XYZ file of C-alpha atoms in Angstrom:
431
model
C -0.678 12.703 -4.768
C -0.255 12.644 -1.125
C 1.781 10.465 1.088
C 0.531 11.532 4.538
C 1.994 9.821 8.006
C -0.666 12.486 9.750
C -0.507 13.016 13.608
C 0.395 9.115 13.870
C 2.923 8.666 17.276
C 4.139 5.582 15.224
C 8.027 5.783 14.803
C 7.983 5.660 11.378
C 5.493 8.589 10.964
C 7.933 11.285 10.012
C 6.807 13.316 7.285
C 4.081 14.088 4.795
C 5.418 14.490 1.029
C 2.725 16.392 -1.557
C 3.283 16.491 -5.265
C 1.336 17.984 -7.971
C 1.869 18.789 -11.843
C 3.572 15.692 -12.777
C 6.202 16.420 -15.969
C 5.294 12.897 -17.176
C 3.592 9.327 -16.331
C 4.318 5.775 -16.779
C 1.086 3.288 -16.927
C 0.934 -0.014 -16.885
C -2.142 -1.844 -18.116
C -2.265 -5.673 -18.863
C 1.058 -6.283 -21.379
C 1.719 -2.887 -22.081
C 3.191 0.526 -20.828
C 3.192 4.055 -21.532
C 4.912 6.580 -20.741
C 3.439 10.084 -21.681
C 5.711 13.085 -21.782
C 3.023 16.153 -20.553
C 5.816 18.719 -21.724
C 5.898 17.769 -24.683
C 2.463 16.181 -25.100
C 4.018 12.873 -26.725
C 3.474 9.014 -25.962
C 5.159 6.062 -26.561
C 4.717 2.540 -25.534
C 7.732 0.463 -23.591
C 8.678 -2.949 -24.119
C 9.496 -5.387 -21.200
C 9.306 -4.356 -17.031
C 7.553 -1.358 -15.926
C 9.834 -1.086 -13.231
C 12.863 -1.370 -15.610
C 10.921 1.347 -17.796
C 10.356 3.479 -14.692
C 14.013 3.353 -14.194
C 15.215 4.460 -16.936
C 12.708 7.343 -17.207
C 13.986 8.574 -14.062
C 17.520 8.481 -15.505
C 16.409 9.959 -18.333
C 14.671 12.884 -16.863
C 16.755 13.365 -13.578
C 19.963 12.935 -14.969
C 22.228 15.078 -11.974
C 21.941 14.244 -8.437
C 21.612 16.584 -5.404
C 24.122 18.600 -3.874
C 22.911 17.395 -0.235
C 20.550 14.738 0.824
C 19.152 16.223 3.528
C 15.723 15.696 2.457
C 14.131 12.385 1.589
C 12.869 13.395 -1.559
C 13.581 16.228 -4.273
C 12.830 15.110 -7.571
C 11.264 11.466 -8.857
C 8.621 9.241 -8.932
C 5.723 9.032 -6.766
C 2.531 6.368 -7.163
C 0.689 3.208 -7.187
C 1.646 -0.709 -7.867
C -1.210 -2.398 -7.963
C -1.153 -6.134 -6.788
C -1.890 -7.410 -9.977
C 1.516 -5.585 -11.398
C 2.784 -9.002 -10.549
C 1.322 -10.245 -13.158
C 4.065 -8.622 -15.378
C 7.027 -10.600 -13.481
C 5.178 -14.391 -12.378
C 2.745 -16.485 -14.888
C -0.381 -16.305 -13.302
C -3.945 -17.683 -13.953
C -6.745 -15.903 -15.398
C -9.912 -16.991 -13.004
C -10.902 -13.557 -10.878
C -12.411 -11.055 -13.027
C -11.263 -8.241 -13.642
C -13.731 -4.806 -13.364
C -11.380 -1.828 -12.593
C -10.840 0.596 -15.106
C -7.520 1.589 -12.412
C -4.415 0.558 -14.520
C -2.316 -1.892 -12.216
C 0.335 0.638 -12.488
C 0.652 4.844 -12.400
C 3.411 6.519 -11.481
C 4.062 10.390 -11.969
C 7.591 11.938 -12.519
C 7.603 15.215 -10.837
C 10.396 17.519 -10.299
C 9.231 19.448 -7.234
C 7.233 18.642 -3.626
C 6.355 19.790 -0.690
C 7.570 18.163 2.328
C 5.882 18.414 6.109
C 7.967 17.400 9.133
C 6.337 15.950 11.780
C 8.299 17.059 14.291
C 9.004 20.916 13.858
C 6.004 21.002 11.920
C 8.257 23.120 9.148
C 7.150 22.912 5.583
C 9.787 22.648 2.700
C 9.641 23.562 -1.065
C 12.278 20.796 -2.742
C 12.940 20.879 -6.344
C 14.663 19.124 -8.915
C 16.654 22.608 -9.912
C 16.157 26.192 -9.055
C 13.503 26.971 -11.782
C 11.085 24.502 -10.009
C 10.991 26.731 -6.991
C 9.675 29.411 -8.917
C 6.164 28.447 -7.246
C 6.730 29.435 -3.856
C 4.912 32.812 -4.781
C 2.353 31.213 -6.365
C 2.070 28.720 -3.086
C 1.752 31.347 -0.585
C -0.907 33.110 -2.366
C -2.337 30.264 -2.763
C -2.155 29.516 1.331
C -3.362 33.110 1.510
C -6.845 32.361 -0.633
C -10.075 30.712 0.976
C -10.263 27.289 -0.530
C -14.194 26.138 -1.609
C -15.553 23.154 0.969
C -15.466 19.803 -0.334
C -18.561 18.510 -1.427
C -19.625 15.884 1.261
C -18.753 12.157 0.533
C -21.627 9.682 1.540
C -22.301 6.785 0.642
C -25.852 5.275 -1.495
C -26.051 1.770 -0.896
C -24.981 -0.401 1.810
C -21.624 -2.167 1.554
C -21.842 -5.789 -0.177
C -19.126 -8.229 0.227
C -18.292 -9.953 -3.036
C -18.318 -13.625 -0.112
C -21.433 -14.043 2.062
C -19.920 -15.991 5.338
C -20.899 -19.005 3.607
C -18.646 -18.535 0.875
C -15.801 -17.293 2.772
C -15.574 -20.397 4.771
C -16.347 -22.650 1.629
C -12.833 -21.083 0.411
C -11.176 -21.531 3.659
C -11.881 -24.862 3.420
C -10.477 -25.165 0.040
C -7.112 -23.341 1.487
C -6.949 -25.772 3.998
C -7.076 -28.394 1.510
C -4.031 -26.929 -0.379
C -2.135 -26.939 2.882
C -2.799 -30.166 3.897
C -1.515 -31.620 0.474
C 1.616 -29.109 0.764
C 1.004 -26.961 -2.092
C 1.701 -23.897 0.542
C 2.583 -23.197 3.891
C 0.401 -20.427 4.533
C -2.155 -18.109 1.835
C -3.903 -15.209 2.112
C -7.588 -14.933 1.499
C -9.646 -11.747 1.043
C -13.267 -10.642 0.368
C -13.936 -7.660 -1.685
C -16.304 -4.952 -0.364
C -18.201 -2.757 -2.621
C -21.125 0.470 -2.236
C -22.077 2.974 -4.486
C -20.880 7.184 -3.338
C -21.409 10.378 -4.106
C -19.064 13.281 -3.347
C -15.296 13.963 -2.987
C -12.988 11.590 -2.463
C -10.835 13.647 -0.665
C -13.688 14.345 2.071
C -13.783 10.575 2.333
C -10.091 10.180 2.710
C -9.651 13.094 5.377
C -12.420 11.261 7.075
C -10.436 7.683 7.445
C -7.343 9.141 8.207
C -8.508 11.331 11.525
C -9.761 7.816 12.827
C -6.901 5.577 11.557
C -4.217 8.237 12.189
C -2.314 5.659 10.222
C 1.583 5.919 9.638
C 1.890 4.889 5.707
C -1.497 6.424 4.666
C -1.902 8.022 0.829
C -4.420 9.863 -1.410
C -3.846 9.720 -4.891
C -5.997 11.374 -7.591
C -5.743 9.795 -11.213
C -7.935 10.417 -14.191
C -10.174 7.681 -13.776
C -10.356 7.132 -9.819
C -8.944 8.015 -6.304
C -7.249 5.518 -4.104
C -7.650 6.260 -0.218
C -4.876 4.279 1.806
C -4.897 4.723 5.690
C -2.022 1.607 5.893
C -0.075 0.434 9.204
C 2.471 -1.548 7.025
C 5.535 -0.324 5.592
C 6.712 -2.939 2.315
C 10.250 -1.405 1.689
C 12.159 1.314 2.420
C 15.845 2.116 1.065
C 18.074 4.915 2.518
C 21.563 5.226 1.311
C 21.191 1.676 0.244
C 19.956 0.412 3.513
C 16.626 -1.734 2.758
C 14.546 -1.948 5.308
C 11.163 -3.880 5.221
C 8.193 -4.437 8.337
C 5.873 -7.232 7.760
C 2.778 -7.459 9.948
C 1.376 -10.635 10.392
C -0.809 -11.696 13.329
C -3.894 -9.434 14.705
C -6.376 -8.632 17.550
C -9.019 -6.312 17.520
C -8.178 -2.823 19.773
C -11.150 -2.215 22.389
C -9.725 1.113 23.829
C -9.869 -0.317 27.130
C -7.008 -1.074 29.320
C -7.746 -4.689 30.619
C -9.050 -6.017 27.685
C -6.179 -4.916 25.087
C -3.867 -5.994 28.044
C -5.128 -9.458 27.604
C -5.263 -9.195 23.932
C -1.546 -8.387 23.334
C -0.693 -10.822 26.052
C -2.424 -13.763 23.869
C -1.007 -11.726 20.661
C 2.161 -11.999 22.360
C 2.025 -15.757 23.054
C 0.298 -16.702 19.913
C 2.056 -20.113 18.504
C 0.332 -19.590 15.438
C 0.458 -16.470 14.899
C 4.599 -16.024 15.976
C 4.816 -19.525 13.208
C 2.584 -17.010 10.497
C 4.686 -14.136 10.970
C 8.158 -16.009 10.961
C 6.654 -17.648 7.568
C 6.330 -14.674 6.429
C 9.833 -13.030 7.660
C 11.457 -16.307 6.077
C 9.671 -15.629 2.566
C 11.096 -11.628 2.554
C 14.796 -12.625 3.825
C 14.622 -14.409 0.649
C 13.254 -11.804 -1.506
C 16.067 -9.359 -0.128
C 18.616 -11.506 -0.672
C 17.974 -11.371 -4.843
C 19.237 -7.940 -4.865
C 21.483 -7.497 -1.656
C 24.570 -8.106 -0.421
C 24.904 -11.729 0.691
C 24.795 -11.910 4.517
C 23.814 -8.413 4.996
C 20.050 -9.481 5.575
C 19.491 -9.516 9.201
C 16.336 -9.489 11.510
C 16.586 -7.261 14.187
C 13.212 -7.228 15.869
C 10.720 -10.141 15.979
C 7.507 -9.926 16.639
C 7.289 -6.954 17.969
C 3.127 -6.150 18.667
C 2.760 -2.464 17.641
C -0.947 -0.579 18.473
C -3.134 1.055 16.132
C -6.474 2.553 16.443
C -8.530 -0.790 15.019
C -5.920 -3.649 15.561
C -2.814 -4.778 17.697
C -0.228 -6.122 15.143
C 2.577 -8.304 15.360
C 5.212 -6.722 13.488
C 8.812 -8.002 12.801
C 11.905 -5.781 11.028
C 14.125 -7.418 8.110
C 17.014 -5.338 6.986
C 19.779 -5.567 4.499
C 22.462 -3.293 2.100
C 21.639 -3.064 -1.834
C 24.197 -5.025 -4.001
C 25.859 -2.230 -6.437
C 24.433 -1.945 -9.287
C 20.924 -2.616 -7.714
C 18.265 0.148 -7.229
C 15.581 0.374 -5.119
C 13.347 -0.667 -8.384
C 15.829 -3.820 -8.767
C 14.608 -4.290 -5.406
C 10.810 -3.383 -5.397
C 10.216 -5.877 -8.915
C 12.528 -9.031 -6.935
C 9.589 -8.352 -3.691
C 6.353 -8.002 -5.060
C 4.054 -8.527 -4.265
C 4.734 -7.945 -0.142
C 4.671 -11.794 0.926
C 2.928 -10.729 4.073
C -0.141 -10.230 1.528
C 0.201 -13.478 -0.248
C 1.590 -16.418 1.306
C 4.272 -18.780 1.162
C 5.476 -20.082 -1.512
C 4.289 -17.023 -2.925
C 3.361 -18.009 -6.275
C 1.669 -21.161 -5.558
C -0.267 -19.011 -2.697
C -1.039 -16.319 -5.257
C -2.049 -19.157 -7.593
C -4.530 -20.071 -5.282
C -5.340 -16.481 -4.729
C -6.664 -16.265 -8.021
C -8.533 -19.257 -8.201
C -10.829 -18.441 -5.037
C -11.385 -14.918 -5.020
C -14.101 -13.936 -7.377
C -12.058 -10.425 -8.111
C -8.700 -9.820 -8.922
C -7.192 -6.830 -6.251
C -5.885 -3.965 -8.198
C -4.281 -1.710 -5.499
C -5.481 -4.193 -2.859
C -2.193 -5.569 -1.612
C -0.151 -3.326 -4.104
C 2.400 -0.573 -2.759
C 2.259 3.244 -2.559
C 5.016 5.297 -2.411
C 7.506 7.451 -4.368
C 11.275 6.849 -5.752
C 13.382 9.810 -5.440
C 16.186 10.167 -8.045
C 18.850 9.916 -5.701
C 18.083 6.976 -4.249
C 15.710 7.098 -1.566
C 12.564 4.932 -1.872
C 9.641 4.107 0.247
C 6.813 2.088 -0.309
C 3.723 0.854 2.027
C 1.236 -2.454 1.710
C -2.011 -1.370 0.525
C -3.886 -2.871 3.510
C -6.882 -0.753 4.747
C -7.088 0.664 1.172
C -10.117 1.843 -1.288
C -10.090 2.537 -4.833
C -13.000 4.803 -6.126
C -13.810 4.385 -9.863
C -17.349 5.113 -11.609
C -18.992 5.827 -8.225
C -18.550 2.537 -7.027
C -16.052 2.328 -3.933
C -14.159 -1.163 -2.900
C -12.261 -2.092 0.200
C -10.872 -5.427 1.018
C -9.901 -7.314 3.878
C -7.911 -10.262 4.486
C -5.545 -12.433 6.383
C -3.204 -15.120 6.284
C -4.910 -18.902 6.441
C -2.506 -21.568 7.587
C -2.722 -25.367 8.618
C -4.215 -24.119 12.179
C -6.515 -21.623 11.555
C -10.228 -21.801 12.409
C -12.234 -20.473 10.078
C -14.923 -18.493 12.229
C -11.955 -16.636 13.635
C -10.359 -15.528 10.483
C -13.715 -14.582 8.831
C -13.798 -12.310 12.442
C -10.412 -10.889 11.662
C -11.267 -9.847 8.510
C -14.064 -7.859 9.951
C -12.268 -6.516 12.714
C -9.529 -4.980 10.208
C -12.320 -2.617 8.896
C -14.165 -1.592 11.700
C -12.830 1.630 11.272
C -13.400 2.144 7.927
C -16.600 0.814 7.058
C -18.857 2.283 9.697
C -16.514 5.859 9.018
C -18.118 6.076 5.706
C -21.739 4.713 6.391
C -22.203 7.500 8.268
C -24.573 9.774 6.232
C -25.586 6.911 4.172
C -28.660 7.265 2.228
């Protein structure tokens, strides 16, 4: 598993984190989860949460903490939380189908990585105690050896949305519907897109990233797929108890060209709608964090900010707050999910609705990625710009957030425009 922030000038694009070799792994599939103990080559199932579970494996296997926390991570868990995860904390409806064979949770416990700072571009072996640095022998011969060439991804069919247009704004209009008679505020709708690949994953991945240069991107490597994340969106992060979360709502497209992306963030900037969307959404999170924070430490200080990224101009806003002792940063992560920014408001009612128009459920779509380090530290991104590879097929999904306002023609457009650098990226070489 790789958490990779890349070249990316973004300010949160610090470091790149790599672990391998995993000492055990939690699952989560429908009701039930597993945790598997490689060392031992044991199973057993878990009753109740899988974050709760995941806690107390980490307790359980990372007992002591560090001497210094001068590194973000040493020892813990690193993976994905699929959207549908929420299924384990909300009652939900049974209408998309469900096709993956990607369980909606998989986490690894691992008691070494390697870390990558940006900045002095130094590389650091961090372990859970001094026998797990034993490998730094092994690593440099390793860095020493020519590696063999990936075998070239490419894609065999031409994407196919699971929505033609048609559809899409047949859906919208039932959203619109629902917010009309009150049942939300605001709820986001996605189509699903889906080809048919040959080759490494990896390739594919190393492929999106160079364009995206994305700040919270991830490649993870599981038994029975690969997940490719090139996200902008950070969903929480918790340092020394600080919780920090970035929710993006509110797009234009990026045209690399000076006068036209002035004019863009200028109508980003002055967007009624979309400043409305976004404080929605901001409203939704402050009371998310406030379930496991100290009361009136949730602030906001930036709102709608418009950050830049290769594809798309965002508007981005910053919530903060302090974790309420005895909460963790899982505490935190199960009272949150899904990200509201990828649901709507209310959130269950919008992810009611969710269900009910989109033909597929999302798996990672609108999950998190990101790792939980046993002394503390945690953070997580918004699987936005995201694929999951499983049985040669490939998905992506796009999406945004539909409100009382929005014109369909110009959502179905955003939607588009969030994946014009991923789609084409991969048709290249298609057969």
């Amino acid at each position: 598993m790789l958490l990779c922030s890349g070249d990316s000038e973004h300010v949160n694009a610090t470091f790149d984190l790599m672990v391998w070799a995993p000492i055990a792994t939690i699952t989560s599939r429908k009701d039930s989860c597993q945790l598997t103990d490689l060392a031992h080559s044991k199973s057993e199932s878990l009753p109740g949460s899988p974050l709760v579970n995941l806690q107390t494996a980490l307790d359980r296997y990372f007992p002591q903490q560090p001497q210094d926390t001068e590194h973000p991570f040493y020892a813990g868990a690193l993976g994905h939380f699929g959207y549908d995860l929420g299924r384990r904390f909300e009652r939900l409806p049974n209408h998309a189908k469900d096709d993956y064979s990607t369980p909606a949770m998989a986490v690894g416990l691992y008691s070494k990585a390697i870390i990558r700072y940006k900045q002095s571009g130094a590389y650091y072996l961090v372990g859970y105690q001094q026998s797990d640095l034993d490998c730094a022998g092994e690593w440099e011969a390793r860095a020493q050896q020519q590696t063999q060439p990936l075998s070239p991804f490419r894609l065999t069919s031409a994407w196919q949305s699971n929505m033609q247009k048609s559809d899409y704004l047949q859906r919208f209009a039932q959203v619109k519907d629902y917010l009309t008679a009150g049942d939300c505020y605001q709820v986001n709708l996605a189509q699903r897109f889906e080809s048919r690949y040959q080759g490494d994953e990896y390739d594919a991945f190393l492929r999106l990233h160079q364009v995206n240069n994305a700040p919270f991107s991830a490649f993870i490597r599981l038994p029975e797929s690969s997940i490719l994340s090139v996200s902008p969106e950070r969903f929480l992060q918790v340092e020394q108890g600080k919780v920090e979360t970035k929710p993006i709502k509110g797009t234009r497209r990026h045209h690399h060209h000076h006068d036209k992306d002035s004019a863009e963030i200028a109508d980003l900037r002055a967007s009624q709608k979309d400043r409305a969307e976004n404080l929605m959404i901001v409203d939704l999170l402050r009371n998310d964090l406030s379930k496991t924070c100290l009361p009136g430490s949730v602030q906001v200080p930036s709102l709608f900010a418009v950050e830049t990224f290769p594809a798309v101009h965002h508007l981005v806003s910053t919530v903060t707050g302090q974790l309420a002792p005895p909460n963790t940063g899982l505490n935190l992560l199960q009272g949150a999910f899904p990200g509201g920014s990828i649901t709507g408001a209310p959130k269950v009612r919008a992810m009611e609705i969710i269900d009910e128009l989109e033909p597929h459920r999302r798996n990672i779509y609108c999950g998190s990625i990101g790792y939980v380090a046993h002394h503390g530290h945690m953070d997580t991104n918004i699987c936005i710009r995201t694929l999951l590879c499983e049985q040669q097929k490939v998905y992506c999904w796009a999406g945004g957030g539909v409100v009382i306002d929005s014109v369909g023609d110009n959502e179905y457009q955003e939607t588009l425009d969030k994946v014009n650098k991923i789609l084409p990226v991969l048709e290249q070489g298609c057969e």
